[in-house]
PDB file of C-alpha atoms in Angstrom:
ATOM      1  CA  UNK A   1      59.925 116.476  64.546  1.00 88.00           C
ATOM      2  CA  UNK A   2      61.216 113.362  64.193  1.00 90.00           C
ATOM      3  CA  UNK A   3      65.024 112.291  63.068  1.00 90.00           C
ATOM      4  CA  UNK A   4      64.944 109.195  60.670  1.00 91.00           C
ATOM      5  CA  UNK A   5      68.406 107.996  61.164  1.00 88.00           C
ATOM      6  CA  UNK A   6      68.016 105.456  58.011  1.00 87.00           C
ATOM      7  CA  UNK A   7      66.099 107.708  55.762  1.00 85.00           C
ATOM      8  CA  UNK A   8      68.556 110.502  55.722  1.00 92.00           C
ATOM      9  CA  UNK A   9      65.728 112.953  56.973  1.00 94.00           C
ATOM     10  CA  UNK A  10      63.708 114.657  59.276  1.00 93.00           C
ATOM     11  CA  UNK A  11      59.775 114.469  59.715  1.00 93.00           C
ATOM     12  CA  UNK A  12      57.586 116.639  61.001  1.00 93.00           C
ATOM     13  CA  UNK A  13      54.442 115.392  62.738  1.00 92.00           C
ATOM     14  CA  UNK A  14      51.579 117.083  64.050  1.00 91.00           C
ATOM     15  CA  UNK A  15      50.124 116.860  66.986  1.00 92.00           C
ATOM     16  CA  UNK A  16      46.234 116.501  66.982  1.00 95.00           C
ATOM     17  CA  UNK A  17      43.608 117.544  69.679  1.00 96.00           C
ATOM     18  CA  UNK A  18      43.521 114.179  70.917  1.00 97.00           C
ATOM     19  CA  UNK A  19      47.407 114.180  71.373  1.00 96.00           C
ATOM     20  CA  UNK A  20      47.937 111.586  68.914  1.00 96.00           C
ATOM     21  CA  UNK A  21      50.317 112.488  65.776  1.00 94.00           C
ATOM     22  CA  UNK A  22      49.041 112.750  63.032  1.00 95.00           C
ATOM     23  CA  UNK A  23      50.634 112.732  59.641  1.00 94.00           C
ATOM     24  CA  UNK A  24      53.687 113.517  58.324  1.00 94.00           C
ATOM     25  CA  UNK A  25      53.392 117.062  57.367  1.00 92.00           C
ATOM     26  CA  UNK A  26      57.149 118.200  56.106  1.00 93.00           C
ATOM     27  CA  UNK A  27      60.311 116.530  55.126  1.00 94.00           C
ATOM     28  CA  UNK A  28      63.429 118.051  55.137  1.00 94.00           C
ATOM     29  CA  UNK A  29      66.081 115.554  53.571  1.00 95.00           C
ATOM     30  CA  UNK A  30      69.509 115.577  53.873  1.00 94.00           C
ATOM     31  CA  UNK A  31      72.194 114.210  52.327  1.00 94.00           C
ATOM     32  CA  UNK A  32      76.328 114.021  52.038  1.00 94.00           C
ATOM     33  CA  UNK A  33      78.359 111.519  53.419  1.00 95.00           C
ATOM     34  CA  UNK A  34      81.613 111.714  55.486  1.00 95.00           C
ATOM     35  CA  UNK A  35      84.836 110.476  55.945  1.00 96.00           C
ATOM     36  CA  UNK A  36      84.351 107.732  58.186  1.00 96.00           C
ATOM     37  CA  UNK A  37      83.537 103.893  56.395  1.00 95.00           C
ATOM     38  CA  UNK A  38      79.773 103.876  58.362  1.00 94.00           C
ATOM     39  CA  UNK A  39      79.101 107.628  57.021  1.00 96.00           C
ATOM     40  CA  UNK A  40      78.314 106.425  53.440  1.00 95.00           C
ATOM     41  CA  UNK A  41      74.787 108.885  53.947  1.00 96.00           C
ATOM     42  CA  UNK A  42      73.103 111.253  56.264  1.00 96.00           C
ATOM     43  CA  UNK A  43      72.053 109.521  59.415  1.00 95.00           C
ATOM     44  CA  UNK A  44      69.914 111.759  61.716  1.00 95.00           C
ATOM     45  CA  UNK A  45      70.263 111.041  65.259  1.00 94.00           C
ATOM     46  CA  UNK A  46      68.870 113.338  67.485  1.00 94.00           C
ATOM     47  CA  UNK A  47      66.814 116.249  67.730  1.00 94.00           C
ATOM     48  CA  UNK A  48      66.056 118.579  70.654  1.00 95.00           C
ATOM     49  CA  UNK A  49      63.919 121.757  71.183  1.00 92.00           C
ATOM     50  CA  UNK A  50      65.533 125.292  72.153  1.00 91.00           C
ATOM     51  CA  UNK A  51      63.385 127.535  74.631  1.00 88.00           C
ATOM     52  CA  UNK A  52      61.804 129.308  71.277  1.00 87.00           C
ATOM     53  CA  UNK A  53      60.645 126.444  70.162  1.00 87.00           C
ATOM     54  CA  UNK A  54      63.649 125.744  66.883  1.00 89.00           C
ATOM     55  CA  UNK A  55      64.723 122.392  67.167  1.00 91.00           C
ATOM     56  CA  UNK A  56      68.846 121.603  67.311  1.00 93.00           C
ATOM     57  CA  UNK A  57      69.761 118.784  65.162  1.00 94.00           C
ATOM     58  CA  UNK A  58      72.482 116.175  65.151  1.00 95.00           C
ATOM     59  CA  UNK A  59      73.778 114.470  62.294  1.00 96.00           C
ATOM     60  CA  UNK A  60      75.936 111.385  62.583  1.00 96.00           C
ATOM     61  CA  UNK A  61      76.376 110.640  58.995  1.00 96.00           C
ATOM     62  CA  UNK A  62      77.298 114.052  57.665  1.00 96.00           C
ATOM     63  CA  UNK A  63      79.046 115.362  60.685  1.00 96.00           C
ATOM     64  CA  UNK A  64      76.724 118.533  60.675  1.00 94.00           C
ATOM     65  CA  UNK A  65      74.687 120.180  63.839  1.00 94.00           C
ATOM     66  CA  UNK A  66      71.720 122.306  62.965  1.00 94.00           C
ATOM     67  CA  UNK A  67      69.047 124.537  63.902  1.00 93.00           C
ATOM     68  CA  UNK A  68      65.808 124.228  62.183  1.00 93.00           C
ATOM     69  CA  UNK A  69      62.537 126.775  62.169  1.00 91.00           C
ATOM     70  CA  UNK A  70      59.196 125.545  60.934  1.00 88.00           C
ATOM     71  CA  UNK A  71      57.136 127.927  59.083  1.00 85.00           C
ATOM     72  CA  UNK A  72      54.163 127.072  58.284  1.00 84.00           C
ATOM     73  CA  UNK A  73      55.266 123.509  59.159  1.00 81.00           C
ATOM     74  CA  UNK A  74      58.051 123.155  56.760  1.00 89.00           C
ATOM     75  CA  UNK A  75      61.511 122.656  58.066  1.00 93.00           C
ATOM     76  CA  UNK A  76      64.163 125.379  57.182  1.00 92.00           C
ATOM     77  CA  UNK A  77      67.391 125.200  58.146  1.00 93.00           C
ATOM     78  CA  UNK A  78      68.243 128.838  59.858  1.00 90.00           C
ATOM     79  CA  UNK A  79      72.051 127.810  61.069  1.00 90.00           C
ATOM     80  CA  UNK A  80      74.075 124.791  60.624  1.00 92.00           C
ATOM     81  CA  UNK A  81      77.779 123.852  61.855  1.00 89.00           C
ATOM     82  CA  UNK A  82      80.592 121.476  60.656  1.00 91.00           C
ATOM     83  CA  UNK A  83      81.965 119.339  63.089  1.00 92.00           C
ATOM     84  CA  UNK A  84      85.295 117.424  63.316  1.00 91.00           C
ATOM     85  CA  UNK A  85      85.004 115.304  60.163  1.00 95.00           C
ATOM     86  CA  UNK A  86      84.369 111.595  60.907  1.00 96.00           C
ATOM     87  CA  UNK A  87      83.477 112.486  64.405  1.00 94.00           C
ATOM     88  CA  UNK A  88      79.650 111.210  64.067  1.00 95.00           C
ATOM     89  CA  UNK A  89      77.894 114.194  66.409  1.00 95.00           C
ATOM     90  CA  UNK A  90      75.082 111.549  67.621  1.00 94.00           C
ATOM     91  CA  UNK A  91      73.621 112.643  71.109  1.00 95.00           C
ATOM     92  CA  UNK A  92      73.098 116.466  72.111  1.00 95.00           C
ATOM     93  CA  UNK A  93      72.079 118.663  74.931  1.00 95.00           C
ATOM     94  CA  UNK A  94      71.728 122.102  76.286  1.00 93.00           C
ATOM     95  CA  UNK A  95      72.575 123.710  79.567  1.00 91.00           C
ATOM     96  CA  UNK A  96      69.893 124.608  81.747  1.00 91.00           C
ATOM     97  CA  UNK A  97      70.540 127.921  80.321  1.00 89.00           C
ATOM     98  CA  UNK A  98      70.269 127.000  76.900  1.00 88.00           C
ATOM     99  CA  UNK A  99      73.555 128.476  75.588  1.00 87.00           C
ATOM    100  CA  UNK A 100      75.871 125.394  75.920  1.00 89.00           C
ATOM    101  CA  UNK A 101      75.475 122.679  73.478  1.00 91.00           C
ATOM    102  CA  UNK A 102      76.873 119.191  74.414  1.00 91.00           C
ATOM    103  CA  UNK A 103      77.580 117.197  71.544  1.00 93.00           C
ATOM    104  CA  UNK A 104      78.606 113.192  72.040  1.00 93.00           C
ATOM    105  CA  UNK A 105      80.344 112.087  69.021  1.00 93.00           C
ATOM    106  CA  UNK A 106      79.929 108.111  68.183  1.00 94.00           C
ATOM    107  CA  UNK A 107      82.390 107.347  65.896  1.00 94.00           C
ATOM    108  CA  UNK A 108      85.407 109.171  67.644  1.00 91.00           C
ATOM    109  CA  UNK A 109      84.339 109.176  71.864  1.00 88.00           C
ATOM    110  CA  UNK A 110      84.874 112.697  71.732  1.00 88.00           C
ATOM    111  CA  UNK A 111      82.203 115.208  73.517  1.00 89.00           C
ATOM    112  CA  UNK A 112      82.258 118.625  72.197  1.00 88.00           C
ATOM    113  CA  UNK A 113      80.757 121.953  73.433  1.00 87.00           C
ATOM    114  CA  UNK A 114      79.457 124.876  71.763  1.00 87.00           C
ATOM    115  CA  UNK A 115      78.053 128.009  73.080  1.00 86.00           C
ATOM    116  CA  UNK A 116      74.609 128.531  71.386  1.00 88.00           C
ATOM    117  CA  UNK A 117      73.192 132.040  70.350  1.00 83.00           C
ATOM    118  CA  UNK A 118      69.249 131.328  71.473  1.00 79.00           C
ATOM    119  CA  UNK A 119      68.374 135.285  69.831  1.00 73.00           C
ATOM    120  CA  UNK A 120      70.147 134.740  67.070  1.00 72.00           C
ATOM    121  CA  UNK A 121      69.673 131.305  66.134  1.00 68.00           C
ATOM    122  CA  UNK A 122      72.853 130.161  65.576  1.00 69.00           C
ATOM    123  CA  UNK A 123      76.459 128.668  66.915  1.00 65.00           C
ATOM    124  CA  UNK A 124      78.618 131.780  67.377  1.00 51.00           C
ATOM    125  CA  UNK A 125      82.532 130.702  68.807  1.00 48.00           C
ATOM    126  CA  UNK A 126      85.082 127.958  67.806  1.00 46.00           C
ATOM    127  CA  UNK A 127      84.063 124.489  69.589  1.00 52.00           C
ATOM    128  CA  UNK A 128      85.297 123.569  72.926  1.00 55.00           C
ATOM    129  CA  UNK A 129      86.567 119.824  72.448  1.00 56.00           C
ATOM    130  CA  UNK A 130      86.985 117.229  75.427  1.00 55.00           C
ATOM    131  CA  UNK A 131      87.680 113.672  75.028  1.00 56.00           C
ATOM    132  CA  UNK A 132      86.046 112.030  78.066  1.00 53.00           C
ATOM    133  CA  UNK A 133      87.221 109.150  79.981  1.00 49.00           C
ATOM    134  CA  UNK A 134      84.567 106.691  81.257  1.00 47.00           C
ATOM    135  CA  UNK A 135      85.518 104.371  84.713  1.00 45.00           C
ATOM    136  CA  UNK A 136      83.498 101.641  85.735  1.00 44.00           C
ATOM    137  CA  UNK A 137      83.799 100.737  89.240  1.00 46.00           C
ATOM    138  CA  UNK A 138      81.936  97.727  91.033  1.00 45.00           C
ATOM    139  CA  UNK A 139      81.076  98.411  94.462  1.00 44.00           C
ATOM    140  CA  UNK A 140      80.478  95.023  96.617  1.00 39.00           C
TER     141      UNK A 140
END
């Protein structure tokens, strides 16, 4: 799956036996906007697998996180998760565990965390938020 941050959608592409993709075989669009002057659409940004295979989505434009199934390579959306509006969620990650969700936010600097229901598919408590404070130090 592929996010298509101008497009406003994701794209699933096969792999073939020769490892090359092939063609686009399922679209799932979204769309909304948010509160923020650059979130005039849905901008995809990233897009990670769980350990079952569903793939967690981020999107900057609508302020939305996601988990997404394929059956019979269509995209479905099987959970999906508001986050602070205007925030931007564009870069995520889970624990080595795979029930923490990191979520970088663009538009406000703010990293959130969510703990992340593999079984069930799903975001299941309130968000931790974190604002984190980057130092750059030169060593001579």
């Amino acid at each position: 799956m592929v996010a298509v941050h101008g497009g406003g959608a994701y794209n699933v592409l096969p792999i073939q036996a020769d490892g090359q993709l092939g063609r686009v075989s399922g679209i799932l669009k979204e769309v909304g906007s948010g509160p923020h002057a650059s979130q005039a659409a849905a901008h995809p940004s990233a897009v990670i697998f769980d350990r079952f295979g569903r793939l967690l989505t981020a999107d900057q434009g609508t302020d939305k996180l996601s988990v997404i199934s394929l059956s019979n390579g269509e995209p479905m959306v099987a959970d999906r998760c508001k986050v602070i509006a205007g925030s931007g969620p564009s870069s995520i990650v889970l624990d080595h565990n795979g029930k923490r969700l990191f979520v970088a936010h663009a538009l406000n600097g703010l990293v959130s965390s969510f703990n992340y229901n593999e079984k069930a598919a799903g975001f299941w408590i309130a968000p931790i938020r974190f604002r984190l404070r980057l130092w750059a130090r030169w060593l001579c």
